[in-house]
PDB file of C-alpha atoms in Angstrom:
ATOM      1  CA  SER A   1       0.000   0.000   0.000  1.00 76.00           C
ATOM      2  CA  ALA A   2       1.067   3.587  -0.586  1.00 82.00           C
ATOM      3  CA  VAL A   3       2.291   5.715   2.291  1.00 90.00           C
ATOM      4  CA  ILE A   4      -0.169   8.431   3.255  1.00 95.00           C
ATOM      5  CA  SER A   5       0.782  11.413   5.401  1.00 96.00           C
ATOM      6  CA  GLN A   6      -0.932  14.495   6.730  1.00 97.00           C
ATOM      7  CA  LYS A   7       0.229  17.920   7.840  1.00 97.00           C
ATOM      8  CA  PRO A   8      -0.111  19.349  10.404  1.00 97.00           C
ATOM      9  CA  SER A   9      -0.488  16.513  12.862  1.00 96.00           C
ATOM     10  CA  ARG A  10      -2.207  18.848  15.292  1.00 97.00           C
ATOM     11  CA  ASP A  11      -3.053  22.489  15.733  1.00 97.00           C
ATOM     12  CA  ILE A  12      -4.771  24.875  18.078  1.00 97.00           C
ATOM     13  CA  CYS A  13      -6.662  27.655  16.355  1.00 97.00           C
ATOM     14  CA  GLN A  14      -8.731  30.652  17.260  1.00 97.00           C
ATOM     15  CA  ARG A  15     -12.365  30.809  16.298  1.00 97.00           C
ATOM     16  CA  GLY A  16     -13.063  32.620  13.061  1.00 97.00           C
ATOM     17  CA  THR A  17      -9.794  31.572  11.460  1.00 97.00           C
ATOM     18  CA  SER A  18      -9.179  28.894   8.831  1.00 97.00           C
ATOM     19  CA  LEU A  19      -6.841  25.931   8.715  1.00 97.00           C
ATOM     20  CA  THR A  20      -5.683  24.004   5.665  1.00 98.00           C
ATOM     21  CA  ILE A  21      -4.786  20.349   6.130  1.00 98.00           C
ATOM     22  CA  GLN A  22      -2.545  18.684   3.592  1.00 98.00           C
ATOM     23  CA  CYS A  23      -2.648  15.037   2.564  1.00 97.00           C
ATOM     24  CA  GLN A  24       0.132  13.420   0.563  1.00 97.00           C
ATOM     25  CA  VAL A  25       0.220   9.916  -0.904  1.00 95.00           C
ATOM     26  CA  ASP A  26       3.480   8.567  -2.244  1.00 92.00           C
ATOM     27  CA  SER A  27       1.901   7.045  -5.343  1.00 92.00           C
ATOM     28  CA  GLN A  28      -0.945   8.005  -7.620  1.00 92.00           C
ATOM     29  CA  VAL A  29      -4.413   7.138  -6.390  1.00 91.00           C
ATOM     30  CA  THR A  30      -7.734   7.803  -8.033  1.00 87.00           C
ATOM     31  CA  MET A  31     -10.034   8.233  -5.098  1.00 87.00           C
ATOM     32  CA  MET A  32      -9.265  10.234  -1.973  1.00 93.00           C
ATOM     33  CA  PHE A  33     -11.609  11.003   0.884  1.00 95.00           C
ATOM     34  CA  TRP A  34     -11.814  13.259   3.917  1.00 97.00           C
ATOM     35  CA  TYR A  35     -13.366  12.133   7.200  1.00 97.00           C
ATOM     36  CA  ARG A  36     -14.043  13.701  10.553  1.00 96.00           C
ATOM     37  CA  GLN A  37     -13.568  11.656  13.699  1.00 92.00           C
ATOM     38  CA  GLN A  38     -15.228  13.038  16.792  1.00 86.00           C
ATOM     39  CA  PRO A  39     -14.967  11.357  20.185  1.00 77.00           C
ATOM     40  CA  GLY A  40     -18.028   9.294  20.896  1.00 70.00           C
ATOM     41  CA  GLN A  41     -19.465   9.945  17.474  1.00 74.00           C
ATOM     42  CA  SER A  42     -19.286   8.351  14.095  1.00 79.00           C
ATOM     43  CA  LEU A  43     -16.339   8.474  11.808  1.00 89.00           C
ATOM     44  CA  THR A  44     -18.068  10.742   9.302  1.00 93.00           C
ATOM     45  CA  LEU A  45     -17.337  11.101   5.611  1.00 94.00           C
ATOM     46  CA  ILE A  46     -17.028  14.755   4.649  1.00 96.00           C
ATOM     47  CA  ALA A  47     -16.351  14.514   0.934  1.00 95.00           C
ATOM     48  CA  THR A  48     -14.779  12.630  -1.920  1.00 93.00           C
ATOM     49  CA  ALA A  49     -11.885  14.497  -3.483  1.00 92.00           C
ATOM     50  CA  ASN A  50     -11.871  14.097  -7.246  1.00 80.00           C
ATOM     51  CA  GLN A  51      -8.848  14.968  -9.330  1.00 82.00           C
ATOM     52  CA  GLY A  52      -9.685  17.522 -11.986  1.00 79.00           C
ATOM     53  CA  SER A  53     -13.174  18.272 -10.725  1.00 80.00           C
ATOM     54  CA  GLU A  54     -14.981  19.607  -7.706  1.00 85.00           C
ATOM     55  CA  ALA A  55     -15.234  17.521  -4.605  1.00 91.00           C
ATOM     56  CA  THR A  56     -18.422  15.604  -3.872  1.00 92.00           C
ATOM     57  CA  TYR A  57     -19.782  16.547  -0.459  1.00 95.00           C
ATOM     58  CA  GLU A  58     -21.890  14.459   1.873  1.00 93.00           C
ATOM     59  CA  SER A  59     -25.097  15.693   3.402  1.00 92.00           C
ATOM     60  CA  GLY A  60     -24.395  18.258   6.080  1.00 93.00           C
ATOM     61  CA  PHE A  61     -21.108  19.422   4.620  1.00 95.00           C
ATOM     62  CA  VAL A  62     -20.717  22.336   2.201  1.00 95.00           C
ATOM     63  CA  ILE A  63     -17.939  23.640   0.043  1.00 95.00           C
ATOM     64  CA  ASP A  64     -17.915  27.074   1.644  1.00 96.00           C
ATOM     65  CA  LYS A  65     -17.117  25.568   5.024  1.00 97.00           C
ATOM     66  CA  PHE A  66     -14.821  22.747   3.861  1.00 97.00           C
ATOM     67  CA  PRO A  67     -13.220  23.688   0.547  1.00 96.00           C
ATOM     68  CA  ILE A  68     -11.165  20.851  -0.904  1.00 96.00           C
ATOM     69  CA  SER A  69      -8.489  20.847  -3.534  1.00 94.00           C
ATOM     70  CA  ARG A  70      -7.163  17.882  -5.515  1.00 94.00           C
ATOM     71  CA  PRO A  71      -4.574  19.265  -7.907  1.00 92.00           C
ATOM     72  CA  ASN A  72      -3.084  15.897  -8.825  1.00 92.00           C
ATOM     73  CA  LEU A  73      -3.307  12.177  -8.107  1.00 93.00           C
ATOM     74  CA  THR A  74      -1.041  12.264  -5.049  1.00 94.00           C
ATOM     75  CA  PHE A  75      -2.194  15.314  -3.108  1.00 95.00           C
ATOM     76  CA  SER A  76      -5.270  16.881  -1.563  1.00 96.00           C
ATOM     77  CA  THR A  77      -6.071  19.639   0.901  1.00 96.00           C
ATOM     78  CA  LEU A  78      -9.025  20.231   3.173  1.00 97.00           C
ATOM     79  CA  THR A  79      -9.641  23.697   4.582  1.00 98.00           C
ATOM     80  CA  VAL A  80     -11.754  24.176   7.671  1.00 97.00           C
ATOM     81  CA  SER A  81     -13.074  27.717   7.282  1.00 97.00           C
ATOM     82  CA  ASN A  82     -14.340  30.225   9.792  1.00 97.00           C
ATOM     83  CA  MET A  83     -13.743  27.767  12.591  1.00 97.00           C
ATOM     84  CA  SER A  84     -15.813  27.420  15.729  1.00 96.00           C
ATOM     85  CA  PRO A  85     -15.235  25.193  18.752  1.00 95.00           C
ATOM     86  CA  GLU A  86     -17.654  22.681  17.215  1.00 93.00           C
ATOM     87  CA  ASP A  87     -15.057  22.044  14.506  1.00 95.00           C
ATOM     88  CA  SER A  88     -12.677  20.611  17.087  1.00 95.00           C
ATOM     89  CA  SER A  89     -12.094  17.105  15.868  1.00 96.00           C
ATOM     90  CA  ILE A  90      -9.658  14.763  14.176  1.00 96.00           C
ATOM     91  CA  TYR A  91      -9.640  15.052  10.401  1.00 97.00           C
ATOM     92  CA  LEU A  92      -8.577  12.009   8.413  1.00 97.00           C
ATOM     93  CA  CYS A  93      -7.463  11.707   4.845  1.00 97.00           C
ATOM     94  CA  SER A  94      -8.012   8.396   3.083  1.00 95.00           C
ATOM     95  CA  TYR A  95      -7.501   6.750  -0.271  1.00 93.00           C
ATOM     96  CA  LEU A  96      -8.968   3.713  -1.956  1.00 89.00           C
ATOM     97  CA  ALA A  97      -6.745   1.015  -3.416  1.00 87.00           C
ATOM     98  CA  GLY A  98      -8.632  -1.929  -4.837  1.00 83.00           C
ATOM     99  CA  GLU A  99     -11.183  -2.869  -2.207  1.00 81.00           C
ATOM    100  CA  THR A 100      -9.270  -1.480   0.758  1.00 87.00           C
ATOM    101  CA  GLN A 101      -9.390   2.023   2.111  1.00 90.00           C
ATOM    102  CA  TYR A 102      -6.244   3.330   3.778  1.00 93.00           C
ATOM    103  CA  PHE A 103      -6.162   6.141   6.271  1.00 95.00           C
ATOM    104  CA  GLY A 104      -3.717   8.817   7.197  1.00 96.00           C
ATOM    105  CA  PRO A 105      -2.581   9.470  10.757  1.00 95.00           C
ATOM    106  CA  GLY A 106      -5.073  12.285  11.207  1.00 95.00           C
ATOM    107  CA  THR A 107      -4.904  15.972  12.085  1.00 97.00           C
ATOM    108  CA  ARG A 108      -6.069  16.811  15.577  1.00 96.00           C
ATOM    109  CA  LEU A 109      -7.691  20.232  15.614  1.00 97.00           C
ATOM    110  CA  LEU A 110      -8.679  22.225  18.677  1.00 96.00           C
ATOM    111  CA  VAL A 111     -10.580  25.457  18.186  1.00 96.00           C
ATOM    112  CA  LEU A 112     -10.670  27.897  21.081  1.00 96.00           C
TER     113      LEU A 112
ATOM    114  CA  ALA B   1     -29.802   6.400   2.687  1.00 62.00           C
ATOM    115  CA  GLN B   2     -27.211   4.131   4.128  1.00 67.00           C
ATOM    116  CA  ARG B   3     -26.836   3.740   7.831  1.00 85.00           C
ATOM    117  CA  VAL B   4     -24.558   1.728  10.060  1.00 92.00           C
ATOM    118  CA  THR B   5     -25.498   1.130  13.679  1.00 94.00           C
ATOM    119  CA  GLN B   6     -23.123  -0.010  16.354  1.00 95.00           C
ATOM    120  CA  PRO B   7     -25.313  -0.129  19.447  1.00 94.00           C
ATOM    121  CA  GLU B   8     -22.517  -0.472  21.997  1.00 94.00           C
ATOM    122  CA  LYS B   9     -20.347   2.550  22.568  1.00 93.00           C
ATOM    123  CA  LEU B  10     -18.270   0.714  25.162  1.00 95.00           C
ATOM    124  CA  LEU B  11     -17.705  -2.985  25.661  1.00 97.00           C
ATOM    125  CA  SER B  12     -15.609  -4.603  28.363  1.00 97.00           C
ATOM    126  CA  VAL B  13     -14.712  -8.264  28.761  1.00 97.00           C
ATOM    127  CA  PHE B  14     -12.110 -10.244  30.652  1.00 97.00           C
ATOM    128  CA  LYS B  15      -9.214 -11.935  28.938  1.00 97.00           C
ATOM    129  CA  GLY B  16     -10.221 -15.313  27.581  1.00 97.00           C
ATOM    130  CA  ALA B  17     -13.911 -14.469  27.406  1.00 98.00           C
ATOM    131  CA  PRO B  18     -15.819 -14.433  24.132  1.00 97.00           C
ATOM    132  CA  VAL B  19     -16.533 -11.072  22.597  1.00 97.00           C
ATOM    133  CA  GLU B  20     -19.089  -9.920  20.051  1.00 97.00           C
ATOM    134  CA  LEU B  21     -19.242  -6.421  18.635  1.00 97.00           C
ATOM    135  CA  LYS B  22     -22.564  -5.747  16.999  1.00 97.00           C
ATOM    136  CA  CYS B  23     -23.155  -4.029  13.697  1.00 96.00           C
ATOM    137  CA  ASN B  24     -26.388  -3.557  11.824  1.00 95.00           C
ATOM    138  CA  TYR B  25     -26.705  -1.812   8.515  1.00 93.00           C
ATOM    139  CA  SER B  26     -29.388  -0.311   6.391  1.00 90.00           C
ATOM    140  CA  TYR B  27     -28.522  -0.152   2.742  1.00 83.00           C
ATOM    141  CA  SER B  28     -30.325  -0.761  -0.504  1.00 76.00           C
ATOM    142  CA  GLY B  29     -28.637  -3.127  -2.872  1.00 78.00           C
ATOM    143  CA  SER B  30     -25.719  -5.389  -2.080  1.00 81.00           C
ATOM    144  CA  PRO B  31     -23.176  -3.494  -0.026  1.00 86.00           C
ATOM    145  CA  GLU B  32     -19.711  -4.519   1.032  1.00 89.00           C
ATOM    146  CA  LEU B  33     -19.170  -4.751   4.780  1.00 92.00           C
ATOM    147  CA  PHE B  34     -15.946  -4.093   6.644  1.00 94.00           C
ATOM    148  CA  TRP B  35     -14.515  -3.936  10.124  1.00 96.00           C
ATOM    149  CA  TYR B  36     -11.781  -1.391  10.790  1.00 96.00           C
ATOM    150  CA  VAL B  37      -9.764  -1.154  13.988  1.00 96.00           C
ATOM    151  CA  GLN B  38      -7.817   1.653  15.622  1.00 94.00           C
ATOM    152  CA  TYR B  39      -5.355   0.703  18.337  1.00 95.00           C
ATOM    153  CA  SER B  40      -4.148   3.316  20.773  1.00 92.00           C
ATOM    154  CA  ARG B  41      -1.900   5.870  19.077  1.00 90.00           C
ATOM    155  CA  GLN B  42      -2.171   4.118  15.723  1.00 93.00           C
ATOM    156  CA  ARG B  43      -4.048   4.925  12.576  1.00 93.00           C
ATOM    157  CA  LEU B  44      -7.271   3.327  11.465  1.00 94.00           C
ATOM    158  CA  GLN B  45      -6.689   0.074   9.593  1.00 94.00           C
ATOM    159  CA  LEU B  46      -8.686  -2.646   7.944  1.00 94.00           C
ATOM    160  CA  LEU B  47      -9.377  -5.686  10.099  1.00 95.00           C
ATOM    161  CA  LEU B  48     -11.522  -7.758   7.797  1.00 93.00           C
ATOM    162  CA  ARG B  49     -14.160  -7.650   5.071  1.00 90.00           C
ATOM    163  CA  HIS B  50     -17.109  -9.886   4.458  1.00 85.00           C
ATOM    164  CA  ILE B  51     -16.208 -10.904   0.924  1.00 80.00           C
ATOM    165  CA  SER B  52     -12.933 -12.428   2.087  1.00 80.00           C
ATOM    166  CA  ARG B  53     -14.551 -14.716   4.658  1.00 78.00           C
ATOM    167  CA  GLU B  54     -11.274 -14.694   6.512  1.00 83.00           C
ATOM    168  CA  SER B  55     -10.261 -14.808  10.149  1.00 86.00           C
ATOM    169  CA  ILE B  56      -7.854 -12.077  11.222  1.00 88.00           C
ATOM    170  CA  LYS B  57      -6.266 -12.097  14.682  1.00 92.00           C
ATOM    171  CA  GLY B  58      -8.892 -14.660  15.667  1.00 93.00           C
ATOM    172  CA  PHE B  59     -11.773 -12.394  14.664  1.00 95.00           C
ATOM    173  CA  THR B  60     -14.519 -13.451  12.277  1.00 94.00           C
ATOM    174  CA  ALA B  61     -17.607 -11.699  11.009  1.00 94.00           C
ATOM    175  CA  ASP B  62     -20.518 -13.224   9.171  1.00 87.00           C
ATOM    176  CA  LEU B  63     -22.800 -11.231   6.959  1.00 88.00           C
ATOM    177  CA  ASN B  64     -26.435 -11.998   7.729  1.00 89.00           C
ATOM    178  CA  LYS B  65     -28.471 -10.433   4.975  1.00 86.00           C
ATOM    179  CA  GLY B  66     -31.780 -11.420   6.558  1.00 88.00           C
ATOM    180  CA  GLU B  67     -30.960  -9.575   9.757  1.00 88.00           C
ATOM    181  CA  THR B  68     -28.772  -7.005   7.951  1.00 91.00           C
ATOM    182  CA  SER B  69     -26.049  -7.623  10.484  1.00 93.00           C
ATOM    183  CA  PHE B  70     -22.295  -8.033  10.380  1.00 95.00           C
ATOM    184  CA  HIS B  71     -21.281  -8.797  13.949  1.00 96.00           C
ATOM    185  CA  LEU B  72     -17.608  -9.192  14.816  1.00 96.00           C
ATOM    186  CA  LYS B  73     -16.744 -12.151  17.024  1.00 96.00           C
ATOM    187  CA  LYS B  74     -13.778 -13.652  18.772  1.00 97.00           C
ATOM    188  CA  PRO B  75     -14.039 -16.734  20.997  1.00 97.00           C
ATOM    189  CA  PHE B  76     -11.224 -15.805  23.369  1.00 97.00           C
ATOM    190  CA  ALA B  77     -10.427 -12.117  23.770  1.00 97.00           C
ATOM    191  CA  GLN B  78      -6.861 -10.974  24.440  1.00 97.00           C
ATOM    192  CA  GLU B  79      -5.640  -7.801  26.113  1.00 97.00           C
ATOM    193  CA  GLU B  80      -4.087  -6.647  22.838  1.00 97.00           C
ATOM    194  CA  ASP B  81      -7.559  -6.637  21.286  1.00 97.00           C
ATOM    195  CA  SER B  82      -8.379  -3.519  23.261  1.00 97.00           C
ATOM    196  CA  ALA B  83      -9.090  -0.871  20.630  1.00 96.00           C
ATOM    197  CA  MET B  84     -11.779   1.121  18.873  1.00 95.00           C
ATOM    198  CA  TYR B  85     -13.668  -0.906  16.283  1.00 97.00           C
ATOM    199  CA  TYR B  86     -15.633   0.627  13.422  1.00 96.00           C
ATOM    200  CA  CYS B  87     -18.086  -1.194  11.211  1.00 96.00           C
ATOM    201  CA  GLY B  88     -18.229   0.163   7.672  1.00 94.00           C
ATOM    202  CA  VAL B  89     -20.469  -0.248   4.656  1.00 92.00           C
ATOM    203  CA  ARG B  90     -19.685   0.588   1.076  1.00 90.00           C
ATOM    204  CA  GLY B  91     -22.107   0.606  -1.788  1.00 81.00           C
ATOM    205  CA  SER B  92     -21.274   0.011  -5.380  1.00 67.00           C
ATOM    206  CA  THR B  93     -21.115   3.650  -6.423  1.00 58.00           C
ATOM    207  CA  LEU B  94     -18.106   5.885  -6.120  1.00 64.00           C
ATOM    208  CA  GLY B  95     -16.425   3.789  -3.453  1.00 73.00           C
ATOM    209  CA  ARG B  96     -17.682   5.779  -0.501  1.00 86.00           C
ATOM    210  CA  LEU B  97     -17.227   3.999   2.833  1.00 90.00           C
ATOM    211  CA  TYR B  98     -19.575   4.888   5.670  1.00 91.00           C
ATOM    212  CA  PHE B  99     -18.952   3.998   9.280  1.00 93.00           C
ATOM    213  CA  GLY B 100     -20.864   3.500  12.489  1.00 93.00           C
ATOM    214  CA  ARG B 101     -19.962   5.410  15.611  1.00 91.00           C
ATOM    215  CA  GLY B 102     -17.504   2.795  16.785  1.00 93.00           C
ATOM    216  CA  THR B 103     -17.257   0.497  19.783  1.00 96.00           C
ATOM    217  CA  GLN B 104     -14.442   0.891  22.274  1.00 95.00           C
ATOM    218  CA  LEU B 105     -13.434  -2.604  23.360  1.00 97.00           C
ATOM    219  CA  THR B 106     -11.508  -3.056  26.594  1.00 97.00           C
ATOM    220  CA  VAL B 107     -10.159  -6.460  27.504  1.00 98.00           C
ATOM    221  CA  TRP B 108      -9.223  -6.714  31.168  1.00 97.00           C
ATOM    222  CA  PRO B 109      -6.456  -9.020  32.389  1.00 95.00           C
TER     223      PRO B 109
END
């Protein structure tokens, strides 16, 4: 499987600001995904990041709040915009290879 | 709409006891079912999938289409099984994988 990494690994941000999370895969992958992992709650799919087109968002998530870029087949970014404390969570990047989905180490975000 | 239900948020057993983590799904069509595991300080990883019919680390899971369940079982739990377990369902379109809320398993010595 390809190596998948995320930056930053963690951050503390002030409300109203934005944070961009980077996801890098060391080989080309077609499908990449962004998830949010909140303690005691589901591991929730935010969107599917498509190379060369706009991301496909799940119900409850919108592009203005979570803009996503996918400039090539090895890289994606997720921006958490105009943050509030409710955005405090772990954000996971993922890619699909065959039938298996692989996950990054996550970005732990705390919004004050 | 697809839905995955893991009714137990927390589950504790003693070492050597059997363990069953429940998962029920609601999905139209023929979905693929998975169990993912996250050990402490490690990333989420695949444990097993229904189409493989395999046993991994002593765990098995049988897909029951009549009951729309995919419970994870192990006859003799070990301390190293302590982790967060997520049941996931994926439909045929676009490869999206949806998860339940997870069950935190603790195996006591």
